[in-house]
Amino acid sequence: TLIPPPPTPHCFNGSRLVPGMLVQVAPGAPNNMRVSPTTSAEVVGRLPAGTIVEVLSGPVCNEGYVWFEVLLTEGRGWTVETPIGSGDYWLEPWYPNN
C-alpha cells in the first residue's frame, strides 16, 4: 500500500473544494478512485457522473493533478478534482435542492 504525501493546503488556488463538503462527479467519463493520490496507485473504484461523495482531505497536488480523498458508502479513496491549468473540473460542489 502506498502512503500518500502529506496534503499541501494551497497547492492550487483554483480549487473549489474543502474537506467536509459534498461534491459530485461532473458529467463525462467516470473518475477513478485510487488508494493514494497518484496515477500509478491501485484503482479501488470508479465514480460515474453524478456520484455524490464527501471530501475527507486534500488538496494534494501530484503529477499535474489536484487530488482529494473522498468517502462514499462503498469506501474511501483519492480522486482528481482537476488537471492543473486545464480549466476542466471533474468534481464540483454539490448542494441539495432546497
Short mmCIF file of C-alpha atoms in Angstrom, two decimals:
data_model
loop_
_atom_site.label_atom_id
_atom_site.label_comp_id
_atom_site.label_asym_id
_atom_site.label_seq_id
_atom_site.Cartn_x
_atom_site.Cartn_y
_atom_site.Cartn_z
CA THR A 1 0.00 0.00 0.00
CA LEU A 2 1.32 3.39 -0.97
CA ILE A 3 1.35 6.12 1.65
CA PRO A 4 0.02 9.41 0.28
CA PRO A 5 2.16 12.52 0.56
CA PRO A 6 1.04 14.99 3.20
CA PRO A 7 -1.63 17.41 1.97
CA THR A 8 -0.36 20.68 0.57
CA PRO A 9 -3.04 23.17 1.68
CA HIS A 10 -2.55 25.80 -1.02
CA CYS A 11 -1.11 23.76 -3.86
CA PHE A 12 -3.70 25.06 -6.34
CA ASN A 13 -5.51 28.37 -5.99
CA GLY A 14 -8.33 27.33 -8.36
CA SER A 15 -9.70 24.53 -6.17
CA ARG A 16 -13.36 24.88 -5.25
CA LEU A 17 -13.41 22.07 -2.67
CA VAL A 18 -12.67 21.83 1.05
CA PRO A 19 -12.78 18.88 3.46
CA GLY A 20 -16.25 18.22 4.84
CA MET A 21 -18.21 19.33 1.79
CA LEU A 22 -20.31 17.17 -0.52
CA VAL A 23 -19.26 17.08 -4.16
CA GLN A 24 -20.42 15.32 -7.30
CA VAL A 25 -18.62 13.88 -10.27
CA ALA A 26 -19.09 16.18 -13.27
CA PRO A 27 -20.75 14.98 -16.49
CA GLY A 28 -18.49 12.89 -18.71
CA ALA A 29 -16.27 9.89 -18.09
CA PRO A 30 -16.20 8.30 -14.62
CA ASN A 31 -13.48 9.33 -12.16
CA ASN A 32 -11.11 6.64 -10.95
CA MET A 33 -10.82 6.33 -7.17
CA ARG A 34 -7.35 5.19 -6.08
CA VAL A 35 -5.67 4.08 -2.84
CA SER A 36 -3.32 7.09 -2.94
CA PRO A 37 -3.06 10.34 -4.94
CA THR A 38 -1.03 9.08 -7.89
CA THR A 39 -1.95 7.65 -11.28
CA SER A 40 0.14 4.57 -10.56
CA ALA A 41 -1.88 3.64 -7.44
CA GLU A 42 -4.38 0.78 -7.50
CA VAL A 43 -7.87 1.73 -8.69
CA VAL A 44 -10.35 0.81 -5.94
CA GLY A 45 -13.48 2.15 -7.62
CA ARG A 46 -14.99 4.14 -10.45
CA LEU A 47 -17.24 7.11 -9.80
CA PRO A 48 -19.79 7.66 -12.59
CA ALA A 49 -21.03 11.16 -13.44
CA GLY A 50 -23.48 12.39 -10.80
CA THR A 51 -21.99 10.32 -7.97
CA ILE A 52 -22.05 12.30 -4.72
CA VAL A 53 -19.16 11.89 -2.28
CA GLU A 54 -17.86 13.63 0.84
CA VAL A 55 -14.43 15.28 0.75
CA LEU A 56 -12.26 13.93 3.60
CA SER A 57 -8.92 15.63 2.91
CA GLY A 58 -6.88 17.45 0.33
CA PRO A 59 -5.89 19.03 -1.86
CA VAL A 60 -2.75 17.12 -2.78
CA CYS A 61 -1.01 18.19 -6.00
CA ASN A 62 0.76 15.35 -7.76
CA GLU A 63 1.60 14.54 -11.39
CA GLY A 64 -0.19 17.66 -12.65
CA TYR A 65 -3.48 16.86 -10.93
CA VAL A 66 -5.30 18.17 -7.84
CA TRP A 67 -6.38 15.17 -5.74
CA PHE A 68 -8.89 14.87 -2.90
CA GLU A 69 -9.59 11.97 -0.58
CA VAL A 70 -13.31 11.16 -0.76
CA LEU A 71 -15.76 8.93 1.08
CA LEU A 72 -18.81 7.11 -0.21
CA THR A 73 -20.79 4.20 1.18
CA GLU A 74 -18.56 1.65 -0.61
CA GLY A 75 -15.34 3.05 0.85
CA ARG A 76 -12.78 5.80 0.53
CA GLY A 77 -10.06 6.74 -1.89
CA TRP A 78 -8.35 9.53 -3.83
CA THR A 79 -9.77 11.11 -6.99
CA VAL A 80 -8.93 14.09 -9.18
CA GLU A 81 -10.72 17.42 -9.00
CA THR A 82 -8.89 18.99 -11.95
CA PRO A 83 -5.81 18.72 -14.12
CA ILE A 84 -3.77 21.77 -13.06
CA GLY A 85 -4.11 24.61 -15.55
CA SER A 86 -6.77 22.92 -17.71
CA GLY A 87 -9.88 24.79 -16.57
CA ASP A 88 -11.73 21.44 -16.53
CA TYR A 89 -13.24 20.28 -13.24
CA TRP A 90 -14.08 16.61 -12.74
CA LEU A 91 -15.51 17.19 -9.25
CA GLU A 92 -17.84 20.06 -8.44
CA PRO A 93 -19.53 21.32 -5.27
CA TRP A 94 -22.95 19.75 -4.67
CA TYR A 95 -25.79 21.49 -2.90
CA PRO A 96 -29.07 19.68 -2.26
CA ASN A 97 -32.19 21.35 -3.67
CA ASN A 98 -33.96 23.43 -1.07
#
